[in-house]
């Protein structure tokens, strides 16, 4: 968009203003431009100033969302400039135990970028601009620069990381963490997209590489890296000690004058903890609370942007309003915090933003929509520009055609901007259809005769008559939202959930042969002179079981309903076998039903839909967001099913807001294009209303009739809808269970979409079965379903999963914080002040109305209402619909909001007593906010002063982990609840699942289905190997038991030599050189793989000999002649037994275990190679 900037920069008044700007001159004022036209003016000013010499520009806006919009536009206008967004540190004064790292990461990324010389453009907010940050000189000292071959002891780097605020952990998964394993350092810098792994040889850096935090595998080798600290506000240890002395004085003074025991206790706890950190010279996230004592030791953003700089103040009147609001919020917080004993008087100070703006010793340009004087500001230059906002054409192409002709006649440069190349191509096709000539160009060129279409993601269009520019954003042609760009790539689905089976001490487990026990950790025991690792399990009656790690696959993590703890079994009592037998019987019945259903579906003829039409392509291009890979995969699956000549029956799983509705909308459009009707069945009236509005919006501009049938429709409207379904004038109907009434008749139903099927009753499900018998059916569910269940249902009901959450424009800012009404009041005011709504989750129905009264006191002007599951259905639906339509500001509710509603205007969530919730519940709740282009906030609160149970403490630490991880499905799986799984198979199975655990239940079901379908399941040979070698993972190599178990599982899963080599590479990559015990374990694993391929079922030592026993498994036939030949070659003794077993024995007396391993491996390798060559010769001869 450089051409546009050049046109704007040619304006005489702007050139005069740019030439007359200076830090010691009066401020300048530009009026008349808004939106993307204002951002274009800023870009032109930047270009004009930099034509005279390098100069930076800082843009200050009043809100975070406005800053984001300005930043995105400036990036398009100034593609060659370094354009950054410096976000505000939210809740900087609140003492939280965990918070999202996204904002800190973005701030540090900018601070690191500002170290480099040269002009920059930084967009920020009023709050962020004057928040204290580390002094620039000190920040530069904390930057770490490392390169291969550098002689710098690992301990020195670790000390620097600790000083920079990094957290030491066992496994690096999130930004701001590091771990040390021997001579290997893993670190995930705050501003990096991937973590780094560095390996030392003595004091020299031997290698540097990036690695994937999900797989923990190295990716790319690097020669050097540089990164900054993990916190944006730090002071030198000497300053910290000085501040500590002053804090101690203030604290002592306050304690002398305070008689309230609770306040004294809080002062000593909260301030005391900070004091200890300061005394040890440590900086920490809450350091901003002592800003009043740090004045001379901190900087602001303006100090970090060096060299000549000018400042653009975006809508000065709004900035001053925001300054007053910030001052008011701060004073309210301070009075409450002082009263509660959370801060000390004199240590924290308010910021006088108006004075700060006036004091800025940089050239300032004020932007205002209208010409107005401002108290205390004299403007040296005033430029009045004329701009008009672009109208929204709503798809009325004839109106657009008339306007384009008018602009061309007036000699305007007409530019269409589309967010992506695909959308630009789509726009070009549509314009061509209406004979509006337009050229697709790489970049805009002033003076062209025809309109030009460029790829640019701008926020809005505009007319600038004096500059001869008319810019139309593609979304103003078709009425859609601005396309959001994703900023981070998504990990694969499989990697996202691989760790949900991680075992932690105290977890319940299921042993295949011994039942439910408790995992108590890994023990290294010495048995017959050899060390090995064992999983220590505790059972009922103080029974203990030590399970060798090579039998780890016999243990599963117990997953039940979460309602109560499972009953432990007694070892050797036979009760476990009885439970398994009982469950096995019911599983066979379910399997029979599933197999019958599958057979019926395969035999039923259905409608084969036509391939996609050009209209389908246009319709899909209208989607205003980028699809996630999962969405695209699901759409492809569904279309493939629809084009087959049998009825589709597909289940689509994914959390609310993950894009299931868009997938369903595209399937519906495809059906309508083939002349078929679509019925969308939803469980509640509120969801019907929501889907109806979504479908109406998406189908706008296409000749498709959409109607709704629900309790909230008048009798007249309902009758018209029913008539339309019968005569075919209604193409798509959205409705509740009313759609299932037998009086409802369709002219030609082709697709049935069912949302949340498990929420319908038995009679409704029976009617559904009849409806779906010969039409395509797509079922949507928000319940996360584990892959084990997917496997058991494969071929019975096709399944697509959307596990990748769409990247929001802003991540949800999550805080785990002590409940205090000052913080809650501030959160409510912030949300209501921007016209938003709030969920306040309070899960105690008996006194929920009392809590609602307290919330009303905190927000007296708000409309507060209660919602819970014990209300009458009609009343609850009315409340939820009112909330959806914006008639309610704050909904005090139980967890009934976990699934279902997707309301984009709700962007603050407050959870009371979050420590009483499960991890997946909190994840589901957090998913209710952050569905728009506003920053969303989630506050998980707890009562610090009460004595927490051990379980609650675990939950709090889990919430902390959850906040840091921030990756959806992985977390939901980690605390999996099977509410939905039981429903999918029938509620009566709930108890059976609880009695054996979810994984075992689904394994039994999958096996029963395979047996009934007559599938031969290959039972692989599982060789038993017992050799005198030390083969285990010592604590000195992997000290963390969870990582150790995960690695033992990897050993257990190895089936080929290539997989063993890959595992060896990963071990060396992650943990360094292999100790003898681990190398032995790898070689035993390789031997096991060779033995399995050769049909060997046992290798063991007997006295002076080691024997290899070949089994008589028909699937692995033994070539005795070749085994005999190889035995002779390797000096082995072959023996045949009457029972058909064949042995090869080797004399190994006095031979070290490692040598025995090598000898046996060599024998089996040669035998397998001989068999392979023989087969190849036979195949060649056969040809």
PDB file of C-alpha atoms in Angstrom, residues 1050-1051 1057-1074 1078-1079 1081-1083:
ATOM      1  CA  UNK A1050       8.091 -45.295  24.540  1.00  0.00           C
ATOM      2  CA  UNK A1051      10.462 -48.250  25.035  1.00  0.00           C
ATOM      3  CA  UNK A1057      14.853 -51.398  14.775  1.00  0.00           C
ATOM      4  CA  UNK A1058      14.199 -48.065  13.082  1.00  0.00           C
ATOM      5  CA  UNK A1059      11.910 -47.033  15.968  1.00  0.00           C
ATOM      6  CA  UNK A1060      14.632 -48.072  18.435  1.00  0.00           C
ATOM      7  CA  UNK A1061      17.174 -45.908  16.570  1.00  0.00           C
ATOM      8  CA  UNK A1062      14.706 -43.015  16.614  1.00  0.00           C
ATOM      9  CA  UNK A1063      14.223 -43.432  20.365  1.00  0.00           C
ATOM     10  CA  UNK A1064      17.998 -43.476  20.921  1.00  0.00           C
ATOM     11  CA  UNK A1065      18.278 -40.237  18.953  1.00  0.00           C
ATOM     12  CA  UNK A1066      15.508 -38.639  21.043  1.00  0.00           C
ATOM     13  CA  UNK A1067      17.095 -39.718  24.339  1.00  0.00           C
ATOM     14  CA  UNK A1068      20.469 -38.266  23.371  1.00  0.00           C
ATOM     15  CA  UNK A1069      18.762 -35.125  22.109  1.00  0.00           C
ATOM     16  CA  UNK A1070      16.724 -34.529  25.277  1.00  0.00           C
ATOM     17  CA  UNK A1071      18.895 -35.982  28.051  1.00  0.00           C
ATOM     18  CA  UNK A1072      22.444 -36.252  26.694  1.00  0.00           C
ATOM     19  CA  UNK A1073      24.842 -39.193  26.295  1.00  0.00           C
ATOM     20  CA  UNK A1074      23.353 -42.572  27.206  1.00  0.00           C
ATOM     21  CA  UNK A1078      19.991 -47.030  29.217  1.00  0.00           C
ATOM     22  CA  UNK A1079      22.108 -48.302  26.322  1.00  0.00           C
ATOM     23  CA  UNK A1081      17.761 -51.110  27.806  1.00  0.00           C
ATOM     24  CA  UNK A1082      17.822 -49.970  24.180  1.00  0.00           C
ATOM     25  CA  UNK A1083      19.702 -53.093  23.113  1.00  0.00           C
TER      26      UNK A1083
END
